[in-house]
Coordinates of C-alpha atoms in Angstrom, one line a residue:
L253 CA -12.4 225.9 47.6
Y254 CA -12.8 223.3 45.0
P255 CA -16.1 221.5 44.6
P256 CA -16.1 217.9 45.9
T257 CA -15.3 215.3 43.2
P258 CA -17.7 212.5 42.5
P259 CA -15.6 209.9 44.5
T260 CA -15.6 212.2 47.5
Q261 CA -19.4 212.7 47.2
M262 CA -20.0 209.0 46.9
A263 CA -17.8 208.3 50.0
R264 CA -19.7 210.9 52.0
M265 CA -23.1 209.3 51.1
A266 CA -21.9 205.8 52.1
D267 CA -24.9 204.3 50.3
P268 CA -24.3 201.5 47.8
A269 CA -27.4 202.3 45.8
V270 CA -26.3 205.9 45.4
T271 CA -22.8 204.8 44.5
A272 CA -24.1 202.5 41.8
D273 CA -26.4 205.2 40.5
V274 CA -23.5 207.7 40.3
L275 CA -21.2 205.2 38.6
R276 CA -23.9 204.3 36.1
A277 CA -24.4 208.0 35.4
G278 CA -20.8 208.0 34.2
A279 CA -19.0 209.6 37.1
L280 CA -15.7 208.1 36.1
K281 CA -16.0 209.3 32.6
S282 CA -16.9 212.9 33.4
F283 CA -13.8 213.9 35.4
A284 CA -10.1 213.2 35.3
F285 CA -9.4 210.8 38.1
D286 CA -6.1 209.9 39.7
L287 CA -4.8 207.4 42.2
E288 CA -6.1 209.4 45.1
A289 CA -9.6 209.2 43.6
V290 CA -9.1 205.5 43.0
I291 CA -8.2 205.0 46.7
I292 CA -11.5 206.6 47.6
I293 CA -13.5 204.6 45.0
L294 CA -12.2 201.1 45.5
P295 CA -13.7 200.5 49.0
L296 CA -17.0 201.7 47.7
L297 CA -17.0 199.0 45.0
A298 CA -16.7 196.0 47.3
P299 CA -20.3 196.1 48.6
L300 CA -21.5 196.6 45.1
L301 CA -19.7 193.4 43.9
N302 CA -21.4 191.5 46.7
S303 CA -24.8 193.0 46.2
R304 CA -27.8 190.9 45.3
E305 CA -28.7 193.6 42.7
V306 CA -27.1 192.6 39.4
E307 CA -27.1 196.3 38.3
H308 CA -24.9 197.2 41.3
A309 CA -22.4 194.5 40.4
L310 CA -22.4 195.6 36.8
A311 CA -21.7 199.2 37.9
A312 CA -18.8 198.1 40.1
L313 CA -17.4 195.9 37.3
E314 CA -17.5 198.8 34.8
A315 CA -15.7 201.0 37.3
L316 CA -13.1 198.3 38.0
T317 CA -12.6 197.9 34.3
R318 CA -11.8 201.5 33.9
I319 CA -9.6 201.6 37.0
V320 CA -7.6 198.5 36.0
D321 CA -7.3 199.6 32.4
T322 CA -6.0 203.0 33.5
F323 CA -3.9 202.2 36.6
G324 CA -3.3 198.4 36.6
E325 CA 0.1 198.6 34.9
L326 CA 1.3 201.4 37.3
V327 CA 0.0 199.6 40.4
G328 CA 1.6 196.2 39.4
A329 CA 4.9 197.8 38.5
S330 CA 5.0 200.1 41.6
C331 CA 4.3 197.3 44.0
G332 CA 7.0 195.0 42.4
A333 CA 9.6 197.8 42.2
T334 CA 12.5 197.9 44.5
E335 CA 13.0 200.8 46.9
T336 CA 14.9 203.8 45.5
V337 CA 18.0 205.2 47.1
G338 CA 17.6 208.8 48.3
V339 CA 14.6 210.9 49.1
D340 CA 11.9 211.1 46.5
L341 CA 8.7 212.1 48.3
A342 CA 6.5 212.1 45.2
A343 CA 7.6 208.6 44.3
E344 CA 7.1 207.4 47.9
A345 CA 3.6 208.9 47.9
R346 CA 2.7 207.3 44.6
R347 CA 4.1 204.0 45.8
Q348 CA 1.9 204.2 48.9
R349 CA -1.2 205.0 46.9
C350 CA -0.3 202.0 44.6
R351 CA 0.0 199.7 47.6
G352 CA -3.4 200.8 48.8
C353 CA -4.9 200.1 45.4
Y354 CA -3.0 196.8 45.2
E355 CA -4.4 195.6 48.6
A356 CA -7.9 196.8 47.8
L357 CA -7.9 195.0 44.4
R358 CA -6.5 191.8 45.9
G359 CA -9.2 192.0 48.6
M360 CA -11.9 192.1 45.9
Q361 CA -10.5 189.1 44.1
P362 CA -12.8 186.5 45.7
S363 CA -15.9 188.6 44.9
I364 CA -14.7 189.1 41.3
E365 CA -14.0 185.4 41.0
A366 CA -17.5 184.5 42.3
L367 CA -19.0 186.8 39.7
A368 CA -16.9 185.3 36.9
Q369 CA -17.7 181.7 37.9
G370 CA -21.2 181.7 39.1
G371 CA -22.7 185.2 38.8
D372 CA -25.4 186.4 36.6
A373 CA -24.7 185.8 32.9
R374 CA -24.2 189.6 32.5
T375 CA -21.5 189.7 35.1
Q376 CA -19.5 186.6 34.1
R377 CA -17.6 188.0 31.1
P378 CA -16.6 191.4 32.5
A379 CA -15.6 189.8 35.8
A380 CA -13.4 187.2 34.0
Q381 CA -11.9 190.0 31.9
I382 CA -11.0 192.0 35.0
L383 CA -9.4 189.0 36.6
S384 CA -7.4 188.4 33.4
N385 CA -6.2 192.0 33.4
L386 CA -5.3 191.9 37.1
K387 CA -3.2 188.7 36.5
E388 CA -1.6 190.4 33.5
H389 CA -0.5 193.3 35.7
Q390 CA 0.6 190.9 38.4
I391 CA -1.9 192.1 40.9
V392 CA -3.7 188.8 41.5
G393 CA -2.7 185.2 40.9
L394 CA 0.8 185.6 42.4
S395 CA 2.2 185.9 45.9
P396 CA 2.3 189.4 47.1
P397 CA 5.6 191.2 46.4
A398 CA 8.0 191.2 49.3
A399 CA 7.5 195.0 49.8
M400 CA 3.8 194.3 50.4
S401 CA 4.2 191.7 53.2

């Protein structure tokens, strides 16, 4: 058996304060994470973005920055790609994980926008940068790709 990864441990705890503490301790920097880990992490970030605790929002924004910097291009490209001919189970699994990330990130857009426009001064700049990166990777700011509808 493999030890649980930080995202799995955070999901089991289901406590936003613990999630924020684990993220601030550098959980995303201390292990190699993949799209499966991102699918686990993204739903944990939404409550942090909406928290009244600025430190929670900052932890979520830092995690989102790392996720978007690492996977934004892949997620945007995969969701906009046309279906392939033939059977490619690995590509289909990756496309499904990317769609999950895409939907989660789009769902967080209003919270990120609120932080960018009217949040604490410490959250405005990172939130605005995340929005810019999401737009650059065609994850927000456009109509969802036909494959996503």
